[in-house]
DNA sequence: GTTCGCGTAGTACCGCGGTACTACGCACCC
DNA sequence: GGGTGCGTAGTACCGCGGTACTACGCGAAC
């Protein structure tokens, strides 16, 4: 049995979901909320398996409520529902910690499957959105552990050289690397030179690019 | 009516899928294939809406076959099926251009919903995998077009300066930039200097990192 | 014990990159 | 007309980065 909390500012909408979920034996609606603050409170109180969350609500919206619920660290998973498939909503919801994102025009069985999935800790995304998400994903997470690991240029590096490459990827100068690794600048130069030769880069800039493309360097606040 | 090509090296498995798809009116199995090469050939010949593709097959595997099919540029969408939810498979399949990735232990209605979705150009991912995909997604695509666009350092750049920054992000030297933009190297230096000052980078290396972190530079084969 | 890979370190040299200036043409706005 | 922002271009200077060497200690492999 999966316990569900329905959050939507429109009573009629809540009623519709309530009817749908009551029509199947596996879900049990344990409460409703009409705005974000109430959703956060009732989640803490009722501890439902799944929170069915509308995005657009007066006052605290669904995204913010999701963030609060996730931050509270309970066992409830949030499944966000919306009428509009705006990318910003999707991004914001997922970043807020939502376990799923479905459109309100989803077919009933899709919604039920989604509730089932997030209840056990899985995640679901509306197919129409998944496509765009994957395109971005493919653009930004290009090569990890797939072709990158096979790249002979990477595997030919020694452990030390890989450390140096990572440091170069952070934008450190030879002097900085020497200081942080407690080495002489000459040694760093030797290492860098060997790294450049092995990965086929003509200067450290290409090495930085190489590091990013192969997942050795990551966006940091460094 | 959705036309489907079933690809699996095990006849019994194909039979099972065939039975399932025949049990509903909306799908029409137009063919079967026992290995990757046959899948590629029959896809070109039968032009099905959806190719149901097994990953593990002798000879050309499902990933490679998917790559060929997608590269061929037909209207067929590939839905990859596998028994094992190995991350490498998921990554490889998505990078190969698959429109979906489901586990073979999916419930029949989930599979049908998946076929329906990819047939119209959407994408689906098994809930169990979506979760991990989202975690990576959140790690690697943290800021784009949300806070990045608001970054005053980026908006303060003129159009020309942004072009220069992109070029620097590609790893080009001042001389190369000058040649490709048909400018003198002095001018390039002036631009680069202004860019560095505006984004707060001490050298072009930090500019490259800045460009990557803000989505101006992307993995290229350049 | 000798060889080999690896990490360490040094010297010498040269060129690209970055800075600090100045300067001019052009479009645009008062 | 004068001011302003932008793109263009130049000179001069210095330092970091990259290359080409050589060299040594150490552990593992043979």
Short mmCIF file of C-alpha atoms (C1' of nucleotides) in Angstrom, two decimals:
data_model
loop_
_atom_site.label_atom_id
_atom_site.label_comp_id
_atom_site.label_asym_id
_atom_site.label_seq_id
_atom_site.Cartn_x
_atom_site.Cartn_y
_atom_site.Cartn_z
CA UNK A 1 0.00 0.00 0.00
CA UNK A 2 1.35 3.38 -1.04
CA UNK A 3 0.30 6.43 0.96
CA UNK A 4 -0.12 9.64 -1.01
CA UNK A 5 -0.48 13.34 -0.17
CA UNK A 6 -2.16 15.43 -2.86
CA UNK A 7 -0.99 19.04 -3.21
CA UNK A 8 -2.82 21.42 -5.52
CA UNK A 9 -4.40 24.81 -5.06
CA UNK A 10 -7.49 23.83 -7.05
CA UNK A 11 -9.98 21.72 -5.05
CA UNK A 12 -11.43 20.27 -8.24
CA UNK A 13 -8.03 19.06 -9.36
CA UNK A 14 -7.43 17.46 -5.99
CA UNK A 15 -10.82 15.80 -6.19
CA UNK A 16 -9.93 14.32 -9.57
CA UNK A 17 -6.67 12.85 -8.35
CA UNK A 18 -8.37 11.59 -5.22
CA UNK A 19 -10.97 9.77 -7.27
CA UNK A 20 -8.34 8.24 -9.53
CA UNK A 21 -6.17 7.03 -6.69
CA UNK A 22 -9.15 5.64 -4.79
CA UNK A 23 -10.10 3.62 -7.84
CA UNK A 24 -7.08 1.37 -7.43
CA UNK A 25 -6.38 -0.69 -4.31
CA UNK A 26 -2.64 -0.08 -4.12
CA UNK A 27 -2.73 3.62 -3.28
CA UNK A 28 -4.16 5.31 -0.24
CA UNK A 29 -4.68 9.06 -0.17
CA UNK A 30 -3.86 10.11 3.36
CA UNK A 31 -4.27 13.86 2.95
CA UNK A 32 -4.57 16.94 0.78
CA UNK A 33 -2.94 20.37 0.82
CA UNK A 34 -3.93 23.57 -0.96
CA UNK A 35 -0.59 25.41 -0.89
CA UNK A 36 3.12 24.91 -0.34
CA UNK A 37 3.32 25.62 3.35
CA UNK A 38 0.48 23.27 4.12
CA UNK A 39 2.18 20.63 1.99
CA UNK A 40 5.40 20.89 3.98
CA UNK A 41 3.54 20.70 7.28
CA UNK A 42 1.32 17.79 6.32
CA UNK A 43 4.24 15.88 4.85
CA UNK A 44 6.05 16.09 8.16
CA UNK A 45 2.89 15.08 9.99
CA UNK A 46 1.51 12.32 7.76
CA UNK A 47 4.79 11.03 6.35
CA UNK A 48 3.30 9.84 3.06
CA UNK A 49 5.28 7.65 0.68
CA UNK A 50 4.57 10.01 -2.17
CA UNK A 51 3.75 13.71 -2.39
CA UNK A 52 1.85 14.58 -5.55
CA UNK A 53 2.93 18.18 -6.04
CA UNK A 54 1.54 20.84 -8.32
CA UNK A 55 4.07 23.43 -9.49
CA UNK A 56 1.99 26.55 -9.81
CA UNK A 57 0.44 27.60 -6.55
CA UNK A 58 -0.09 30.91 -4.82
CA UNK A 59 2.28 31.62 -1.97
CA UNK A 60 5.03 29.04 -1.65
CA UNK A 61 5.10 27.25 -5.01
CA UNK A 62 5.65 23.58 -5.64
CA UNK A 63 9.36 23.90 -6.30
CA UNK A 64 10.04 25.67 -3.04
CA UNK A 65 7.82 23.23 -1.14
CA UNK A 66 9.69 20.35 -2.73
CA UNK A 67 12.97 21.83 -1.61
CA UNK A 68 11.72 22.12 1.96
CA UNK A 69 10.36 18.57 2.01
CA UNK A 70 13.54 17.08 0.59
CA UNK A 71 15.70 19.15 2.91
CA UNK A 72 13.68 17.88 5.87
CA UNK A 73 15.05 14.48 5.03
CA UNK A 74 11.95 12.37 5.59
CA UNK A 75 11.15 9.26 3.62
CA UNK A 76 8.62 10.98 1.38
CA UNK A 77 9.35 11.24 -2.33
CA UNK A 78 7.99 14.14 -4.34
CA UNK A 79 6.37 13.63 -7.72
CA UNK A 80 5.88 16.96 -9.43
CA UNK A 81 2.93 17.49 -11.73
CA UNK A 82 2.39 20.37 -14.07
CA UNK A 83 0.34 21.42 -17.04
CA UNK A 84 3.22 23.08 -18.81
CA UNK A 85 6.37 21.34 -19.86
CA UNK A 86 8.60 24.35 -19.46
CA UNK A 87 12.22 23.38 -19.21
CA UNK A 88 12.79 25.77 -16.36
CA UNK A 89 10.21 23.98 -14.28
CA UNK A 90 11.78 20.62 -14.95
CA UNK A 91 15.27 21.81 -14.13
CA UNK A 92 14.16 23.65 -11.04
CA UNK A 93 12.12 20.71 -9.78
CA UNK A 94 14.90 18.19 -10.30
CA UNK A 95 17.41 20.50 -8.71
CA UNK A 96 15.04 20.92 -5.80
CA UNK A 97 15.23 17.19 -5.28
CA UNK A 98 12.02 15.95 -6.86
CA UNK A 99 11.95 12.24 -7.69
CA UNK A 100 9.75 12.68 -10.69
CA UNK A 101 8.17 15.05 -13.13
CA UNK A 102 4.98 14.26 -15.01
CA UNK A 103 2.52 16.23 -17.08
CA UNK A 104 -1.06 16.49 -15.95
CA UNK A 105 -2.25 15.21 -19.29
CA UNK A 106 -0.55 11.88 -18.58
CA UNK A 107 -2.75 8.84 -18.90
CA UNK A 108 -4.00 7.43 -15.58
CA UNK A 109 -1.91 4.29 -15.77
CA UNK A 110 1.19 6.41 -16.42
CA UNK A 111 0.48 8.44 -13.32
CA UNK A 112 -0.06 5.32 -11.26
CA UNK A 113 3.12 3.76 -12.62
CA UNK A 114 4.93 6.96 -11.71
CA UNK A 115 3.60 6.91 -8.16
CA UNK A 116 4.60 3.30 -7.83
CA UNK A 117 8.11 4.04 -9.07
CA UNK A 118 8.87 7.03 -6.86
CA UNK A 119 7.38 5.24 -3.85
CA UNK A 120 10.18 2.68 -4.00
CA UNK A 121 12.84 5.32 -4.56
CA UNK A 122 13.04 5.25 -8.34
CA UNK A 123 12.54 8.28 -10.56
CA UNK A 124 10.25 9.03 -13.46
CA UNK A 125 10.13 11.71 -16.09
CA UNK A 126 7.44 12.35 -18.63
CA UNK A 127 8.54 10.90 -22.00
CA UNK A 128 8.01 14.23 -23.72
CA UNK A 129 10.53 15.81 -21.35
CA UNK A 130 12.92 12.89 -21.20
CA UNK A 131 13.87 13.49 -24.80
CA UNK A 132 15.06 17.02 -24.18
CA UNK A 133 16.72 16.00 -20.96
CA UNK A 134 18.67 13.30 -22.76
CA UNK A 135 19.80 15.69 -25.44
CA UNK A 136 21.25 17.98 -22.81
CA UNK A 137 22.64 15.03 -20.96
CA UNK A 138 24.42 13.77 -24.04
CA UNK A 139 25.85 17.22 -24.63
CA UNK A 140 27.15 17.78 -21.16
CA UNK A 141 28.11 14.32 -19.97
CA UNK A 142 29.89 13.17 -23.05
CA UNK A 143 32.35 10.46 -22.47
CA UNK A 144 32.60 9.15 -18.96
CA UNK A 145 33.75 5.64 -18.31
CA UNK A 146 32.73 4.65 -21.80
CA UNK A 147 35.12 5.76 -24.46
CA UNK A 148 37.09 7.85 -22.01
CA UNK A 149 38.30 4.82 -20.13
CA UNK A 150 39.29 3.22 -23.39
CA UNK A 151 41.25 6.23 -24.53
CA UNK A 152 44.84 4.97 -24.73
CA UNK A 153 46.07 8.49 -24.14
CA UNK A 154 44.53 8.46 -20.68
CA UNK A 155 45.53 4.98 -19.68
CA UNK A 156 49.12 5.60 -20.72
CA UNK A 157 49.44 8.24 -18.01
CA UNK A 158 51.02 7.25 -14.73
CA UNK A 159 49.17 8.05 -11.50
CA UNK A 160 51.39 11.01 -10.85
CA UNK A 161 50.93 12.34 -14.34
CA UNK A 162 47.18 12.06 -14.01
CA UNK A 163 47.36 14.07 -10.79
CA UNK A 164 49.36 16.69 -12.61
CA UNK A 165 46.87 16.76 -15.47
CA UNK A 166 44.02 17.31 -13.04
CA UNK A 167 45.96 20.17 -11.46
CA UNK A 168 46.60 21.68 -14.88
CA UNK A 169 42.89 21.29 -15.56
CA UNK A 170 42.16 23.41 -12.53
CA UNK A 171 44.11 26.21 -14.15
CA UNK A 172 47.02 26.14 -11.78
CA UNK A 173 50.40 27.47 -12.90
CA UNK A 174 53.49 25.31 -12.66
CA UNK A 175 54.52 27.28 -9.61
CA UNK A 176 51.19 26.67 -7.89
CA UNK A 177 51.29 22.99 -8.67
CA UNK A 178 54.83 22.79 -7.32
CA UNK A 179 53.76 24.52 -4.11
CA UNK A 180 50.68 22.36 -3.55
CA UNK A 181 52.42 19.11 -4.38
CA UNK A 182 55.60 20.13 -2.59
CA UNK A 183 57.81 19.74 -5.62
CA UNK A 184 60.29 21.86 -7.47
CA UNK A 185 58.99 23.75 -10.46
CA UNK A 186 61.45 21.85 -12.61
CA UNK A 187 59.81 18.58 -11.67
CA UNK A 188 56.39 19.95 -12.46
CA UNK A 189 57.64 21.08 -15.82
CA UNK A 190 59.00 17.63 -16.52
CA UNK A 191 55.69 16.03 -15.61
CA UNK A 192 53.65 18.51 -17.60
CA UNK A 193 55.90 18.00 -20.59
CA UNK A 194 55.41 14.26 -20.44
CA UNK A 195 51.65 14.65 -20.04
CA UNK A 196 51.45 16.92 -23.07
CA UNK A 197 53.47 14.47 -25.13
CA UNK A 198 51.32 11.51 -24.07
CA UNK A 199 47.93 13.08 -24.67
CA UNK A 200 49.09 14.83 -27.80
CA UNK A 201 48.53 18.37 -26.60
CA UNK A 202 50.74 21.17 -27.79
CA UNK A 203 50.31 23.30 -24.66
CA UNK A 204 48.63 23.21 -21.28
CA UNK A 205 45.55 24.87 -22.68
CA UNK A 206 44.80 21.91 -24.88
CA UNK A 207 45.50 19.79 -21.83
CA UNK A 208 42.82 21.68 -19.91
CA UNK A 209 40.37 21.06 -22.73
CA UNK A 210 41.39 17.41 -22.82
CA UNK A 211 40.82 17.15 -19.08
CA UNK A 212 37.35 18.64 -19.37
CA UNK A 213 36.39 16.49 -22.31
CA UNK A 214 37.46 13.39 -20.45
CA UNK A 215 35.85 14.21 -17.17
CA UNK A 216 39.07 14.79 -15.23
CA UNK A 217 38.18 18.40 -14.57
CA UNK A 218 34.85 19.45 -13.22
CA UNK A 219 33.22 22.80 -12.63
CA UNK A 220 34.58 23.95 -9.31
CA UNK A 221 34.49 27.06 -7.18
CA UNK A 222 38.27 26.90 -7.08
CA UNK B 1 -0.89 1.64 -35.60
CA UNK B 2 2.75 1.34 -34.51
CA UNK B 3 5.01 -0.96 -36.51
CA UNK B 4 7.70 -2.80 -34.51
CA UNK B 5 10.82 -4.76 -35.33
CA UNK B 6 11.92 -7.20 -32.62
CA UNK B 7 15.67 -7.78 -32.25
CA UNK B 8 16.95 -10.50 -29.90
CA UNK B 9 19.26 -13.44 -30.36
CA UNK B 10 16.98 -15.74 -28.37
CA UNK B 11 13.99 -17.02 -30.38
CA UNK B 12 12.01 -17.67 -27.22
CA UNK B 13 12.47 -14.08 -26.10
CA UNK B 14 11.33 -12.82 -29.49
CA UNK B 15 8.33 -15.09 -29.30
CA UNK B 16 7.39 -13.64 -25.91
CA UNK B 17 7.55 -10.08 -27.15
CA UNK B 18 5.68 -11.02 -30.28
CA UNK B 19 2.85 -12.53 -28.27
CA UNK B 20 2.67 -9.50 -26.01
CA UNK B 21 2.58 -7.00 -28.86
CA UNK B 22 0.03 -9.05 -30.78
CA UNK B 23 -2.24 -9.01 -27.75
CA UNK B 24 -2.91 -5.30 -28.16
CA UNK B 25 -4.38 -3.74 -31.29
CA UNK B 26 -2.17 -0.67 -31.46
CA UNK B 27 1.11 -2.41 -32.29
CA UNK B 28 2.00 -4.46 -35.34
CA UNK B 29 5.13 -6.61 -35.36
CA UNK B 30 6.46 -6.35 -38.89
CA UNK B 31 9.62 -8.39 -38.44
CA UNK B 32 12.22 -10.04 -36.25
CA UNK B 33 15.99 -10.13 -36.27
CA UNK B 34 18.41 -12.43 -34.47
CA UNK B 35 21.53 -10.30 -34.52
CA UNK B 36 22.75 -6.76 -35.07
CA UNK B 37 23.55 -6.91 -38.76
CA UNK B 38 20.15 -8.37 -39.55
CA UNK B 39 18.54 -5.67 -37.43
CA UNK B 40 20.24 -2.91 -39.40
CA UNK B 41 19.27 -4.49 -42.71
CA UNK B 42 15.67 -5.16 -41.78
CA UNK B 43 15.25 -1.70 -40.31
CA UNK B 44 16.29 -0.18 -43.62
CA UNK B 45 13.98 -2.53 -45.47
CA UNK B 46 10.87 -2.53 -43.27
CA UNK B 47 11.18 0.98 -41.84
CA UNK B 48 9.41 0.18 -38.57
CA UNK B 49 8.31 2.94 -36.19
CA UNK B 50 10.10 1.26 -33.32
CA UNK B 51 13.02 -1.16 -33.08
CA UNK B 52 12.93 -3.24 -29.92
CA UNK B 53 16.62 -3.89 -29.42
CA UNK B 54 18.36 -6.33 -27.11
CA UNK B 55 21.80 -5.24 -25.94
CA UNK B 56 23.65 -8.50 -25.59
CA UNK B 57 23.92 -10.36 -28.84
CA UNK B 58 26.64 -12.35 -30.55
CA UNK B 59 28.38 -10.54 -33.39
CA UNK B 60 27.30 -6.93 -33.73
CA UNK B 61 25.72 -6.05 -30.40
CA UNK B 62 22.66 -3.90 -29.80
CA UNK B 63 24.62 -0.73 -29.12
CA UNK B 64 26.54 -0.92 -32.35
CA UNK B 65 23.38 -1.80 -34.27
CA UNK B 66 21.63 1.17 -32.70
CA UNK B 67 24.45 3.43 -33.79
CA UNK B 68 24.16 2.18 -37.37
CA UNK B 69 20.40 2.57 -37.44
CA UNK B 70 20.48 6.08 -36.02
CA UNK B 71 23.31 7.06 -38.34
CA UNK B 72 21.30 5.81 -41.30
CA UNK B 73 18.87 8.57 -40.50
CA UNK B 74 15.59 6.77 -41.05
CA UNK B 75 12.43 7.47 -39.11
CA UNK B 76 12.82 4.42 -36.86
CA UNK B 77 13.34 4.95 -33.15
CA UNK B 78 15.30 2.46 -31.13
CA UNK B 79 14.09 1.23 -27.76
CA UNK B 80 16.84 -0.70 -26.03
CA UNK B 81 15.97 -3.57 -23.74
CA UNK B 82 18.28 -5.35 -21.36
CA UNK B 83 18.27 -7.66 -18.40
CA UNK B 84 21.03 -5.86 -16.61
CA UNK B 85 20.91 -2.24 -15.56
CA UNK B 86 24.60 -1.63 -15.95
CA UNK B 87 25.37 2.04 -16.20
CA UNK B 88 27.78 1.48 -19.05
CA UNK B 89 25.02 -0.01 -21.14
CA UNK B 90 22.73 2.92 -20.47
CA UNK B 91 25.37 5.48 -21.29
CA UNK B 92 26.52 3.67 -24.37
CA UNK B 93 22.98 3.18 -25.64
CA UNK B 94 21.99 6.79 -25.13
CA UNK B 95 25.16 8.00 -26.75
CA UNK B 96 24.51 5.67 -29.64
CA UNK B 97 21.26 7.53 -30.17
CA UNK B 98 18.70 5.23 -28.59
CA UNK B 99 15.37 6.83 -27.79
CA UNK B 100 14.74 4.69 -24.78
CA UNK B 101 16.14 2.21 -22.34
CA UNK B 102 13.98 -0.29 -20.47
CA UNK B 103 14.62 -3.37 -18.39
CA UNK B 104 13.24 -6.69 -19.54
CA UNK B 105 11.52 -7.19 -16.21
CA UNK B 106 9.34 -4.18 -16.94
CA UNK B 107 5.64 -4.75 -16.64
CA UNK B 108 3.84 -5.24 -19.96
CA UNK B 109 1.97 -1.96 -19.79
CA UNK B 110 5.25 -0.14 -19.12
CA UNK B 111 6.77 -1.68 -22.20
CA UNK B 112 3.74 -0.76 -24.28
CA UNK B 113 3.78 2.77 -22.92
CA UNK B 114 7.46 2.93 -23.82
CA UNK B 115 6.84 1.80 -27.37
CA UNK B 116 4.05 4.31 -27.70
CA UNK B 117 6.31 7.10 -26.45
CA UNK B 118 9.33 6.43 -28.64
CA UNK B 119 7.08 5.91 -31.67
CA UNK B 120 6.05 9.55 -31.51
CA UNK B 121 9.61 10.75 -30.93
CA UNK B 122 9.59 10.96 -27.15
CA UNK B 123 12.05 9.16 -24.93
CA UNK B 124 11.70 6.78 -22.04
CA UNK B 125 14.01 5.46 -19.39
CA UNK B 126 13.36 2.77 -16.85
CA UNK B 127 12.54 4.39 -13.50
CA UNK B 128 15.27 2.43 -11.77
CA UNK B 129 17.83 3.97 -14.11
CA UNK B 130 16.30 7.42 -14.27
CA UNK B 131 17.23 8.00 -10.68
CA UNK B 132 20.94 7.47 -11.27
CA UNK B 133 20.79 9.40 -14.51
CA UNK B 134 19.27 12.37 -12.71
CA UNK B 135 21.92 12.30 -10.04
CA UNK B 136 24.62 12.54 -12.67
CA UNK B 137 22.64 15.11 -14.53
CA UNK B 138 22.36 17.29 -11.44
CA UNK B 139 26.10 16.95 -10.87
CA UNK B 140 27.20 17.85 -14.36
CA UNK B 141 24.56 20.33 -15.48
CA UNK B 142 24.36 22.55 -12.47
CA UNK B 143 23.95 26.06 -13.63
CA UNK B 144 23.22 26.55 -17.29
CA UNK B 145 20.87 29.23 -18.44
CA UNK B 146 19.69 29.67 -14.91
CA UNK B 147 22.36 31.39 -12.88
CA UNK B 148 24.90 31.30 -15.71
CA UNK B 149 22.88 33.68 -17.85
CA UNK B 150 22.64 36.04 -14.92
CA UNK B 151 26.39 36.11 -14.43
CA UNK B 152 27.28 39.78 -14.84
CA UNK B 153 30.73 38.81 -16.04
CA UNK B 154 29.21 37.19 -19.10
CA UNK B 155 26.67 39.84 -19.90
CA UNK B 156 29.29 42.57 -19.66
CA UNK B 157 31.11 41.10 -22.65
CA UNK B 158 30.49 42.61 -26.05
CA UNK B 159 29.54 40.32 -28.92
CA UNK B 160 33.02 40.43 -30.32
CA UNK B 161 34.56 39.68 -26.97
CA UNK B 162 32.27 36.69 -26.52
CA UNK B 163 33.39 35.39 -29.90
CA UNK B 164 36.97 35.78 -28.81
CA UNK B 165 36.27 33.98 -25.55
CA UNK B 166 34.73 31.08 -27.42
CA UNK B 167 37.80 30.92 -29.64
CA UNK B 168 40.07 30.97 -26.62
CA UNK B 169 37.92 28.19 -25.18
CA UNK B 170 38.70 26.09 -28.22
CA UNK B 171 42.35 26.31 -27.32
CA UNK B 172 43.37 28.52 -30.20
CA UNK B 173 46.47 30.67 -29.92
CA UNK B 174 46.29 34.40 -30.52
CA UNK B 175 47.84 33.84 -33.90
CA UNK B 176 45.24 31.26 -34.87
CA UNK B 177 42.41 33.46 -33.73
CA UNK B 178 43.86 36.35 -35.71
CA UNK B 179 44.08 34.17 -38.81
CA UNK B 180 40.55 32.77 -38.53
CA UNK B 181 38.97 36.10 -37.70
CA UNK B 182 41.16 37.96 -40.19
CA UNK B 183 42.57 40.33 -37.61
CA UNK B 184 46.01 41.38 -36.53
CA UNK B 185 47.47 39.58 -33.58
CA UNK B 186 47.63 42.88 -31.75
CA UNK B 187 43.88 43.24 -31.98
CA UNK B 188 43.35 39.76 -30.69
CA UNK B 189 45.61 40.50 -27.79
CA UNK B 190 43.64 43.62 -26.99
CA UNK B 191 40.38 41.68 -27.04
CA UNK B 192 41.74 38.83 -24.99
CA UNK B 193 43.10 41.27 -22.47
CA UNK B 194 39.72 42.94 -22.10
CA UNK B 195 37.97 39.58 -21.80
CA UNK B 196 40.35 38.47 -19.08
CA UNK B 197 39.79 41.69 -17.18
CA UNK B 198 36.00 41.47 -17.46
CA UNK B 199 35.63 37.86 -16.39
CA UNK B 200 38.30 38.15 -13.75
CA UNK B 201 40.68 35.62 -15.22
CA UNK B 202 44.41 36.02 -14.80
CA UNK B 203 45.30 34.15 -18.00
CA UNK B 204 43.67 32.47 -20.95
CA UNK B 205 43.71 29.15 -19.15
CA UNK B 206 41.30 30.40 -16.54
CA UNK B 207 39.31 31.84 -19.41
CA UNK B 208 39.07 28.38 -20.96
CA UNK B 209 37.82 27.00 -17.65
CA UNK B 210 35.37 29.88 -17.36
CA UNK B 211 34.11 29.17 -20.87
CA UNK B 212 33.58 25.51 -20.07
CA UNK B 213 31.87 26.19 -16.78
CA UNK B 214 29.50 28.62 -18.46
CA UNK B 215 28.67 26.47 -21.44
CA UNK B 216 30.45 28.61 -24.01
CA UNK B 217 32.89 25.87 -24.89
CA UNK B 218 31.75 22.41 -25.70
CA UNK B 219 33.56 19.15 -26.37
CA UNK B 220 34.53 19.28 -30.01
CA UNK B 221 36.68 17.31 -32.38
CA UNK B 222 38.45 20.51 -33.24
"C1'" DG C 1 72.99 -7.47 -9.79
"C1'" DT C 2 71.37 -5.18 -13.52
"C1'" DT C 3 67.83 -3.25 -16.02
"C1'" DC C 4 63.69 -0.60 -16.37
"C1'" DG C 5 59.98 2.53 -15.14
"C1'" DC C 6 58.94 6.25 -12.37
"C1'" DG C 7 59.41 10.36 -9.79
"C1'" DT C 8 62.43 13.71 -8.80
"C1'" DA C 9 65.57 17.85 -10.12
"C1'" DG C 10 68.49 20.83 -12.69
"C1'" DT C 11 70.23 24.17 -16.69
"C1'" DA C 12 69.69 26.70 -20.85
"C1'" DC C 13 67.04 28.74 -24.42
"C1'" DC C 14 63.25 30.75 -26.95
"C1'" DG C 15 58.67 32.19 -27.94
"C1'" DC C 16 53.97 33.05 -26.90
"C1'" DG C 17 51.09 35.37 -23.80
"C1'" DG C 18 49.82 39.22 -20.98
"C1'" DT C 19 50.29 44.20 -19.65
"C1'" DA C 20 50.62 48.99 -20.37
"C1'" DC C 21 50.30 52.20 -23.07
"C1'" DT C 22 48.71 55.08 -27.34
"C1'" DA C 23 45.88 55.74 -31.41
"C1'" DC C 24 42.38 55.95 -35.13
"C1'" DG C 25 37.88 55.12 -37.65
"C1'" DC C 26 33.15 54.60 -37.07
"C1'" DA C 27 28.48 54.64 -35.45
"C1'" DC C 28 25.50 56.60 -32.23
"C1'" DC C 29 23.56 59.97 -29.12
"C1'" DC C 30 22.95 64.40 -27.22
"C1'" DG D 1 30.21 69.71 -32.78
"C1'" DG D 2 31.72 66.75 -28.99
"C1'" DG D 3 31.32 62.77 -26.28
"C1'" DT D 4 31.10 57.66 -25.84
"C1'" DG D 5 31.48 52.78 -26.85
"C1'" DC D 6 33.40 49.53 -29.81
"C1'" DG D 7 36.52 47.37 -32.92
"C1'" DT D 8 40.73 47.82 -34.82
"C1'" DA D 9 46.06 48.26 -34.59
"C1'" DG D 10 50.59 49.30 -33.01
"C1'" DT D 11 55.06 49.26 -29.81
"C1'" DA D 12 57.65 47.83 -25.93
"C1'" DC D 13 58.61 44.91 -22.14
"C1'" DC D 14 58.77 40.92 -19.14
"C1'" DG D 15 57.76 36.46 -17.47
"C1'" DC D 16 55.74 32.01 -17.62
"C1'" DG D 17 55.50 28.01 -20.31
"C1'" DG D 18 57.47 24.52 -23.22
"C1'" DT D 19 61.54 21.99 -25.13
"C1'" DA D 20 65.81 19.66 -24.97
"C1'" DC D 21 68.79 17.92 -22.60
"C1'" DT D 22 71.15 15.46 -18.44
"C1'" DA D 23 70.98 13.19 -13.98
"C1'" DC D 24 70.02 10.51 -9.74
"C1'" DG D 25 67.47 7.59 -6.22
"C1'" DC D 26 64.36 3.96 -5.70
"C1'" DG D 27 61.53 -0.11 -6.09
"C1'" DA D 28 60.13 -3.94 -9.01
"C1'" DA D 29 61.14 -7.27 -12.32
"C1'" DC D 30 64.28 -10.49 -14.61
#
